[in-house]
CSV table of C-alpha atoms in Angstrom, one decimal:
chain,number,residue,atom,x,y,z
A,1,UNK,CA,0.0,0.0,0.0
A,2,UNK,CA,1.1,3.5,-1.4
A,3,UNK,CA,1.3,6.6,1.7
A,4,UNK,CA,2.3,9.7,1.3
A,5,UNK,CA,5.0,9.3,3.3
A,6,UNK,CA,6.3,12.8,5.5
A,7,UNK,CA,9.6,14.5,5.3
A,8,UNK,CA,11.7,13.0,8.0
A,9,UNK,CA,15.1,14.5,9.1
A,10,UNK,CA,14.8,17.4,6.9
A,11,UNK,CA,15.7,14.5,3.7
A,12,UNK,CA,13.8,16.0,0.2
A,13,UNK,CA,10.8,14.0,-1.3
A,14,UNK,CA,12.1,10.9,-3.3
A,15,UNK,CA,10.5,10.0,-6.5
A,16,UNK,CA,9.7,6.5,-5.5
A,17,UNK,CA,7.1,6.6,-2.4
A,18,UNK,CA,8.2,3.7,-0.2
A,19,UNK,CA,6.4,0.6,0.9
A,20,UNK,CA,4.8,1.3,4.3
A,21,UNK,CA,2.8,-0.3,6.9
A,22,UNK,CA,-1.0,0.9,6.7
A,23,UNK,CA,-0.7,1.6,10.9
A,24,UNK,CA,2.2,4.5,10.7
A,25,UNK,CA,1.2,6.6,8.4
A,26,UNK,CA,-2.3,7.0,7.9
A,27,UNK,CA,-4.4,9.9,7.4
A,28,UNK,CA,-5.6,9.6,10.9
A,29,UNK,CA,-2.1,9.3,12.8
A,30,UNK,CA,-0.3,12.3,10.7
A,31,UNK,CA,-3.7,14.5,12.1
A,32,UNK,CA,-3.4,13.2,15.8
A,33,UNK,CA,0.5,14.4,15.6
A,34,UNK,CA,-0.6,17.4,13.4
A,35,UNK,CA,-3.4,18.2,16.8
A,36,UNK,CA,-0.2,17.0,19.2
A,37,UNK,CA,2.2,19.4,17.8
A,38,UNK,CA,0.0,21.8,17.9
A,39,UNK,CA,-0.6,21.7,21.6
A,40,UNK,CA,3.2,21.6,22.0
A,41,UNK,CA,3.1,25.1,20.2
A,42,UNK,CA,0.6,26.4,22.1
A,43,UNK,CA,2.5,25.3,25.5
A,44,UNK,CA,5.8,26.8,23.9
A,45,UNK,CA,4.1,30.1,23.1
A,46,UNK,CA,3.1,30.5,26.6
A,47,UNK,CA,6.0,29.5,28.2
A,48,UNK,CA,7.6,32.4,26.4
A,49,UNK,CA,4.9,35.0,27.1
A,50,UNK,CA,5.3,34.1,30.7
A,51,UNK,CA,9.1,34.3,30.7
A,52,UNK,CA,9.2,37.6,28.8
A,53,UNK,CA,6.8,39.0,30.9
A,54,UNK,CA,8.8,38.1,34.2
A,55,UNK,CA,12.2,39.2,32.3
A,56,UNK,CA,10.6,42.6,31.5
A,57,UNK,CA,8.9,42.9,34.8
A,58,UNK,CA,12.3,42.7,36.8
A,59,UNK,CA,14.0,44.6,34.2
A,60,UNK,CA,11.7,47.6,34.9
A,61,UNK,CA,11.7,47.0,38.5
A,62,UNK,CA,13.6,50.3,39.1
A,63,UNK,CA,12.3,52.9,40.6
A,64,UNK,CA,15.2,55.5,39.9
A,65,UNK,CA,18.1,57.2,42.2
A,66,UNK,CA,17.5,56.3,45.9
A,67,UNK,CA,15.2,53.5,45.1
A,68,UNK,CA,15.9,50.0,45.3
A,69,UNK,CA,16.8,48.2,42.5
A,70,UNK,CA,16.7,44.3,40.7
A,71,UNK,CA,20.6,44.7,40.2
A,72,UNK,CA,21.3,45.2,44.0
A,73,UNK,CA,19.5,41.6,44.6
A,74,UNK,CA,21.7,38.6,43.4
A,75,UNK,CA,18.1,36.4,43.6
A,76,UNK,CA,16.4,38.9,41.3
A,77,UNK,CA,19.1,39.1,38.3
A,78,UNK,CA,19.0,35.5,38.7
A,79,UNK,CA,15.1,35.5,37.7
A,80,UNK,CA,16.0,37.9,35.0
A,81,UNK,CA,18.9,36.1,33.4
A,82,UNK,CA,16.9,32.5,33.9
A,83,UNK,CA,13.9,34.4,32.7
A,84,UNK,CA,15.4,35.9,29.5
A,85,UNK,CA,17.1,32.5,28.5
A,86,UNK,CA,14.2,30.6,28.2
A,87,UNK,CA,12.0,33.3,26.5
A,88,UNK,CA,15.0,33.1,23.8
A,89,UNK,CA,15.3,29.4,23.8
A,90,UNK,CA,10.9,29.3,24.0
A,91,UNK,CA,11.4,32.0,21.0
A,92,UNK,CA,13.7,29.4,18.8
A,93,UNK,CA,11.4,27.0,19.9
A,94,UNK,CA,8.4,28.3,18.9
A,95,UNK,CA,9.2,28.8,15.3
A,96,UNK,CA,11.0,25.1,15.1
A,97,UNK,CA,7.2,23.4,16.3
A,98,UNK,CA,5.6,26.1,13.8
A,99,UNK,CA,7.5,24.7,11.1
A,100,UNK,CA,7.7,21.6,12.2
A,101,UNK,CA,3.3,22.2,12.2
A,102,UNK,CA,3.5,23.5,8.9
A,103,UNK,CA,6.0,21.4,6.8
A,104,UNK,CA,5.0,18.2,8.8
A,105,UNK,CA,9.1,17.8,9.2
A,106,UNK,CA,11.6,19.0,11.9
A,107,UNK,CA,14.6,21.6,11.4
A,108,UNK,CA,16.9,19.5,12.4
A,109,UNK,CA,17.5,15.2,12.2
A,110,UNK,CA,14.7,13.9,14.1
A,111,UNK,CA,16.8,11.8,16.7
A,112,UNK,CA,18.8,15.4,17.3
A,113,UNK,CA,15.8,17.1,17.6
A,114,UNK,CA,13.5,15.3,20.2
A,115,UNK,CA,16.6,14.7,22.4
A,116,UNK,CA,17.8,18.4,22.2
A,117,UNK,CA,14.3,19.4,22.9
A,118,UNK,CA,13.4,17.1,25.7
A,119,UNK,CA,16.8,17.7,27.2
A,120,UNK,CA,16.8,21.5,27.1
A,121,UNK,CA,13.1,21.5,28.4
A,122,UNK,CA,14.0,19.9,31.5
A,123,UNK,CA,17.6,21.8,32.4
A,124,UNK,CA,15.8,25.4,32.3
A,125,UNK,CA,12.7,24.2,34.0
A,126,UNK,CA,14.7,23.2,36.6
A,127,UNK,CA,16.6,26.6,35.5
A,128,UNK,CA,13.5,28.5,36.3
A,129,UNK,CA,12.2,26.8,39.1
A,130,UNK,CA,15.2,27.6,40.8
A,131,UNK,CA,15.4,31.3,40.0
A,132,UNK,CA,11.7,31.3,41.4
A,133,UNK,CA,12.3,30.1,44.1
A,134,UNK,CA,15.6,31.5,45.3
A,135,UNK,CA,13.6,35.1,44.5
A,136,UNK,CA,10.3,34.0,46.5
A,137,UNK,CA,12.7,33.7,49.5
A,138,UNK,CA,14.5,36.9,49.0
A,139,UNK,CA,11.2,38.6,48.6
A,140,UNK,CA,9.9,37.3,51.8
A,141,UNK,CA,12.7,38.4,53.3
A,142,UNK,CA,12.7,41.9,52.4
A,143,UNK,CA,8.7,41.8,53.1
A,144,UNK,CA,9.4,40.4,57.0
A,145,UNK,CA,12.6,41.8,57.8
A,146,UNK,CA,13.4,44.9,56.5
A,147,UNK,CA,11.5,48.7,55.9
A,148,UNK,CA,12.2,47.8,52.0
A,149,UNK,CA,8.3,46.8,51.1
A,150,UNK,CA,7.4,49.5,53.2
A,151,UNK,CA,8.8,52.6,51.9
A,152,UNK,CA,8.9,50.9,48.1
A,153,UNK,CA,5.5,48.8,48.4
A,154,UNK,CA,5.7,49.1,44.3
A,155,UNK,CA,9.0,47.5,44.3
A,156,UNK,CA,8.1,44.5,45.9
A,157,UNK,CA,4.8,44.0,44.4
A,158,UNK,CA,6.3,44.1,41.2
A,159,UNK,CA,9.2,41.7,42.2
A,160,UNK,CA,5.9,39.5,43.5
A,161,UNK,CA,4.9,39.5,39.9
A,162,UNK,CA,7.5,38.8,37.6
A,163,UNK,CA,8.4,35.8,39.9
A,164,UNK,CA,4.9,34.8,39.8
A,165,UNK,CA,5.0,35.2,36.3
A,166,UNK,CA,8.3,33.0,36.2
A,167,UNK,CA,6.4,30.3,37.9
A,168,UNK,CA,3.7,30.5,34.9
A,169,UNK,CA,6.7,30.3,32.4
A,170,UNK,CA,8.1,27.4,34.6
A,171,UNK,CA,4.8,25.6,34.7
A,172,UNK,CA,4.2,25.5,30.9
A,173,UNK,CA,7.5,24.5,30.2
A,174,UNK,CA,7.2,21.8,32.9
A,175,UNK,CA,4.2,20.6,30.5
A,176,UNK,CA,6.1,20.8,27.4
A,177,UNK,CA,8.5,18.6,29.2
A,178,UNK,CA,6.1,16.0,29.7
A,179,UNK,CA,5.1,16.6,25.9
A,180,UNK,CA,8.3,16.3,24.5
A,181,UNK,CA,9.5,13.1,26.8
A,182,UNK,CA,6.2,11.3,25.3
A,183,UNK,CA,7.7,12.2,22.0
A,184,UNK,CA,11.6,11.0,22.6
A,185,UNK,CA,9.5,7.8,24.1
A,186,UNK,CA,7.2,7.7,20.9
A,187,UNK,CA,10.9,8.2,18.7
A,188,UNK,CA,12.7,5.3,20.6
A,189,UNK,CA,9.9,2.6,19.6
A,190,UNK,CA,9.4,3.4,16.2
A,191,UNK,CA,12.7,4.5,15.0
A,192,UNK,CA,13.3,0.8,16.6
A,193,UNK,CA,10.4,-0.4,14.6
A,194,UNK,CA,11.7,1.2,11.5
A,195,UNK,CA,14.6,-1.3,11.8
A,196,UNK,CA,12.8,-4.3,12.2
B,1,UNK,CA,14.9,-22.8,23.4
B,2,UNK,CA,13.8,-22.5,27.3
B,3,UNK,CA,16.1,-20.0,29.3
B,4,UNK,CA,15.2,-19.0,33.4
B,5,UNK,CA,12.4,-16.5,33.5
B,6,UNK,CA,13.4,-13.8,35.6
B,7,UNK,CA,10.5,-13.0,38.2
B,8,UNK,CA,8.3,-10.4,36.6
B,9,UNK,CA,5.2,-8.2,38.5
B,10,UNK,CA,5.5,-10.1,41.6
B,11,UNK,CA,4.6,-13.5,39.5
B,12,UNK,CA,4.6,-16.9,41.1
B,13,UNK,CA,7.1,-19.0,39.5
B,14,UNK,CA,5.3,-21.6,36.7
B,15,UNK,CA,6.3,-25.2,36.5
B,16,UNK,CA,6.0,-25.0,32.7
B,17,UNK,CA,8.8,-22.5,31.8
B,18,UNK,CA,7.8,-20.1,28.6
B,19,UNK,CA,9.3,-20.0,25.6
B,20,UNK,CA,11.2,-16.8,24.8
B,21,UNK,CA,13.6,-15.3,22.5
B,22,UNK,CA,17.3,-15.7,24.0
B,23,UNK,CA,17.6,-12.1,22.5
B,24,UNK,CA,16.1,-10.5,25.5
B,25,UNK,CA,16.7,-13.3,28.5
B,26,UNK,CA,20.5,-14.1,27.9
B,27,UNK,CA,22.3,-14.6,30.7
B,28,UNK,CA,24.0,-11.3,29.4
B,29,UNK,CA,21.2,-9.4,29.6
B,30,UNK,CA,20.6,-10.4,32.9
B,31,UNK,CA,23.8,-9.2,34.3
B,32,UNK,CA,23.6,-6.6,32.5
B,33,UNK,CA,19.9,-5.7,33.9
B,34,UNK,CA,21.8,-6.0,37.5
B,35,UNK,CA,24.4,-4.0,36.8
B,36,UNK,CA,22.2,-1.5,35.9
B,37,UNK,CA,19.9,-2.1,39.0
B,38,UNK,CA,23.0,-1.5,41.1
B,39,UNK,CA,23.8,1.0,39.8
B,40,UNK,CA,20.5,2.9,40.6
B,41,UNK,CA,20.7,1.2,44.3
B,42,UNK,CA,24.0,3.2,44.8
B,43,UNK,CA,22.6,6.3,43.6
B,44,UNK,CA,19.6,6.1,46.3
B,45,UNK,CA,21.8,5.2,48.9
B,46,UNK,CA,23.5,8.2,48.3
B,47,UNK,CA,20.8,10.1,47.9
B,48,UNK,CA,19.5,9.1,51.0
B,49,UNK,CA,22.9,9.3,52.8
B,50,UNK,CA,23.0,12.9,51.7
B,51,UNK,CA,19.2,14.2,52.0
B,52,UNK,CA,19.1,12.9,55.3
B,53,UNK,CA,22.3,14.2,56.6
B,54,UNK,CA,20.9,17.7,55.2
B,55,UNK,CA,17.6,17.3,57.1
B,56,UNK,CA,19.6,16.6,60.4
B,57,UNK,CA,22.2,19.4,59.9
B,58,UNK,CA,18.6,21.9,59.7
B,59,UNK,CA,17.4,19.8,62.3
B,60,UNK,CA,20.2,20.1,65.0
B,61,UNK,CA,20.7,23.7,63.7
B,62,UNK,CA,19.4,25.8,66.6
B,63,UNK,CA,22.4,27.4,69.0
B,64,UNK,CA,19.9,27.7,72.4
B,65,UNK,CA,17.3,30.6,73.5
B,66,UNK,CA,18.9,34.3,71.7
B,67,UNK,CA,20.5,32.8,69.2
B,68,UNK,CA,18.5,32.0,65.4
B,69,UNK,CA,17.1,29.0,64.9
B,70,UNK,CA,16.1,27.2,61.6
B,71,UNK,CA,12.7,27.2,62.6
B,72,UNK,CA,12.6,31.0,62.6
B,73,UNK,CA,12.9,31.1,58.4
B,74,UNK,CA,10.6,29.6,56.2
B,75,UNK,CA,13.6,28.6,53.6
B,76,UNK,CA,15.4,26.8,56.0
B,77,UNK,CA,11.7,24.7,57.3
B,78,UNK,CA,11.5,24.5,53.8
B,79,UNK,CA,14.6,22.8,53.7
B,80,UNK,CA,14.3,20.6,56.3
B,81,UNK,CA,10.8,19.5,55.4
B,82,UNK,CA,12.1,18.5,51.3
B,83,UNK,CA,15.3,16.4,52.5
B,84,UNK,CA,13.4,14.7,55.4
B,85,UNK,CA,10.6,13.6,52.9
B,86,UNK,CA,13.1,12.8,50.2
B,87,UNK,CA,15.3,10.4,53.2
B,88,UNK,CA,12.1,9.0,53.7
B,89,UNK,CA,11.1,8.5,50.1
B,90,UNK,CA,15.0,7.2,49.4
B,91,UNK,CA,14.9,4.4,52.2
B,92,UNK,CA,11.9,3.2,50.8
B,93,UNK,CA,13.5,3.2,47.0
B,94,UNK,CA,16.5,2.1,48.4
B,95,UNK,CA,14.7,-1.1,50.1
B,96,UNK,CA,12.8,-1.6,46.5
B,97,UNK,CA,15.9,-1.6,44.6
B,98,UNK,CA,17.6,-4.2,47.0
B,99,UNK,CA,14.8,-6.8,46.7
B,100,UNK,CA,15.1,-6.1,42.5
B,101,UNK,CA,18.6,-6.7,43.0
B,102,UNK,CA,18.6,-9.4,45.0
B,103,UNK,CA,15.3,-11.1,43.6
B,104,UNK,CA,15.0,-10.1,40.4
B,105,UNK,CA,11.5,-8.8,40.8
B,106,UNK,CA,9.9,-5.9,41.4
B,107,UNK,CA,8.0,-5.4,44.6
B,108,UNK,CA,5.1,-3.5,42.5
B,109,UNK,CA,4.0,-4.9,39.5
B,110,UNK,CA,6.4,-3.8,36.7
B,111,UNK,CA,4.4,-1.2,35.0
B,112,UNK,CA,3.6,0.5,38.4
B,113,UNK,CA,7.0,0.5,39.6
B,114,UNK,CA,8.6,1.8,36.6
B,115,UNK,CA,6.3,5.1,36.6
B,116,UNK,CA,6.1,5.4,40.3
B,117,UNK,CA,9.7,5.7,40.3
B,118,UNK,CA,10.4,7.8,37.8
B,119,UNK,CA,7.6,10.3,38.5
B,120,UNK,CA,8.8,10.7,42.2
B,121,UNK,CA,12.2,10.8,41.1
B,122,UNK,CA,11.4,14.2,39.2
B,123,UNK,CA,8.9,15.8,41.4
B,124,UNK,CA,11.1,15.3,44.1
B,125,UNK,CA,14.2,16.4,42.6
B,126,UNK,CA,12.1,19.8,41.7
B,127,UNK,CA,11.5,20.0,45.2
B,128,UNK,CA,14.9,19.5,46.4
B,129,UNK,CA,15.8,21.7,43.9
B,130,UNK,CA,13.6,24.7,44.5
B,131,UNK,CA,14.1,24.1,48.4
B,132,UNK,CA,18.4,24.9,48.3
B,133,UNK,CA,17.6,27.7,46.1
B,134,UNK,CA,14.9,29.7,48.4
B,135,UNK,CA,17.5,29.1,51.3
B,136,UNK,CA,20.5,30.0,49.3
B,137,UNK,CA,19.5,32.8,48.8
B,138,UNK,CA,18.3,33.4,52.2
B,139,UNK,CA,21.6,32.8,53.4
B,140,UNK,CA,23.0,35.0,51.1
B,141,UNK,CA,21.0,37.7,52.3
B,142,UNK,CA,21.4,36.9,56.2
B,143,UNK,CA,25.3,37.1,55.0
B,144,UNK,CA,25.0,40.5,53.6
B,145,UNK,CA,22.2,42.1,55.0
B,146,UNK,CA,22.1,42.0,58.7
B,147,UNK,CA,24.1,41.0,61.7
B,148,UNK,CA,22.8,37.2,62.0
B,149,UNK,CA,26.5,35.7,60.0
B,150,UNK,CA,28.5,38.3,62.3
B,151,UNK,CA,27.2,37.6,65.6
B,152,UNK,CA,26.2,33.5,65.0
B,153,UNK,CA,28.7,31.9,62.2
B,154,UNK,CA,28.1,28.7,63.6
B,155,UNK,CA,24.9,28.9,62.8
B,156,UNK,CA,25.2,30.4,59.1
B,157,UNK,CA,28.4,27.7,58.8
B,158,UNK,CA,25.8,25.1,59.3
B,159,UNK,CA,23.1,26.5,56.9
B,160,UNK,CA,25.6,26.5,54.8
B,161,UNK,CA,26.5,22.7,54.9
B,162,UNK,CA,22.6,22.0,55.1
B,163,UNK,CA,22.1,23.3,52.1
B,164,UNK,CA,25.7,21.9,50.4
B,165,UNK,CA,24.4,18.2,51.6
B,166,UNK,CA,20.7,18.8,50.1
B,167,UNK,CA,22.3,20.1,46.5
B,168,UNK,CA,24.3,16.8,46.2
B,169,UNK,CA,21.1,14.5,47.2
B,170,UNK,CA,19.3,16.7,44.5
B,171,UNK,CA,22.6,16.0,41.9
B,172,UNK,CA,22.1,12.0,42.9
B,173,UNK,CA,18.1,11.8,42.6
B,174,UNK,CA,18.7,13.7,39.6
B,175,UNK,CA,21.0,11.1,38.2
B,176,UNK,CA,18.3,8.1,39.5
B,177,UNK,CA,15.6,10.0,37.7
B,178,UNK,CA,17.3,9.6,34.3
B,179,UNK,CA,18.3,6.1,35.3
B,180,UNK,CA,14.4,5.5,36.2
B,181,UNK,CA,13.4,7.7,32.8
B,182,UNK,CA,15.2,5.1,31.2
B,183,UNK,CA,14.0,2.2,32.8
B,184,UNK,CA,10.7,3.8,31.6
B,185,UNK,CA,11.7,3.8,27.7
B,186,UNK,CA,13.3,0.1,28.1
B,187,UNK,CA,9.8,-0.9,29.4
B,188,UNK,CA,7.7,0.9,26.9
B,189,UNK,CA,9.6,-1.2,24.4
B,190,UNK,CA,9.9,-4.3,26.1
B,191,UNK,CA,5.9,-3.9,26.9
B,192,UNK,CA,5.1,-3.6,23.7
B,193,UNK,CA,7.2,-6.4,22.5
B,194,UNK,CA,5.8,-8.6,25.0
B,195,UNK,CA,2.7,-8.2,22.7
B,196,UNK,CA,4.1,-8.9,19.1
């Protein structure tokens, strides 16, 4: 039986459709990854809302001479450099599951790509799970023990929401995670089936 | 050909020995699968060794009435409360992983074990995580900020260790958890090759 068979690992279209098994690539399995992928770009696109929004949040947390300010906090440069990566690598991201939506094949090799993604989605979620929390505690501790969040109530409320914004960022790539270990676990068993 | 059936899902043994491939239940493989299961035994003893050792450096952490305590920050309870739940969790693993060892079975059934593992494995590495850096940076800012560090090093010196020990049981679960994650794709595969 003749399929149309997908670009894989970014190889052009041969001439000669190969012989495939009815069960891979039917019409009905290329839409359920079509709808998956789909929901892996929606997840990516709000993981990097979230993350921008928390890097620009702390980056404007300054209220000018005399004021506190994000740079003077070790915990809160942390948020915005963890912040700022992962909106960049959720940017490159974004537009690798878009094309990979719309061409139905991925940038890069296929085995590169599910590892890279899987792998990269898991270091900066632990990336920004640490910056938030490492800020929730400074935060605290300016609200409790010093006259910080009282004379600059505005400085702290914004901190409060960029790290709550992190969190957001955190808990969408923490789903995309999930998303893309199902995928390296879907690759494993059928590039394995592919050999047999 | 008939080879020894390792003990699978807590199975009785049966008189009437199953034929299998000797692909997948070589005597190979089978040292092999306990290499690899001591391998992940080490790793939770270590983790355990190290979580716990955290939790009683918090614990013990306390210098008499006028001097801080641990109980007195919410980073440091935080602390306490993650490696004391991860010792707890560990001891358990560690007892599961010594009767796989040792037996050849898992005390679960297989497909139970495999994703109970891994999934604790990551939550609680998140948790360890996010716990050493909310009192990191606490102790970073009782260091800078006020007169706690000059006044009571001892008990900054021993924060400091508490949190030290609770980074390296996070580093070890996080090893186990790609161990486990792995464990997880071998099943998958197996599983479903159990069914062709």
């Amino acid at each position: 039986m003749f399929s149309p068979q997908p670009l894989r690992n970014g190889e052009t279209p041969s001439p000669h459709p190969r012989i495939s098994a009815p069960h891979f690539h039917s019409t009905l399995s290329a839409q359920k990854l079509r709808r998956f992928n789909s929901l892996i770009l929606l997840l990516r696109l709000l993981a990097f809302c979230f993350s921008l929004s928390s890097s620009i949040f702390t980056l404007t947390n300054s209220g000018g001479p005399g004021s506190p300010s994000w740079r003077d906090f070790d915990a809160f440069r942390y948020v915005f450099a963890a912040n700022a990566i992962v909106a960049v690598y959720s940017l490159l991201e974004v537009t690798a599951s878009a094309w990979e939506v719309l061409k139905s094949a991925t940038i890069f090799p296929e085995v590169l790509q599910v590892w890279f993604d899987f792998g990269h989605d898991q270091i900066f979620a632990y990336l920004l799970l640490s910056a938030g929390s490492a800020a929730t505690a400074l935060a605290q501790t300016l609200r409790e023990g010093g006259d910080t969040c009282g004379s600059y109530s505005a400085f702290c409320l914004q901190s409060d929401i960029a790290i709550a914004l992190g969190f957001l960022g955190f808990l969408f790539l923490g789903f995309t995670s999930l998303l893309s270990g199902y995928r390296v676990v879907c690759f494993v068993i059928n590039g394995s089936r592919f050999h047999l």
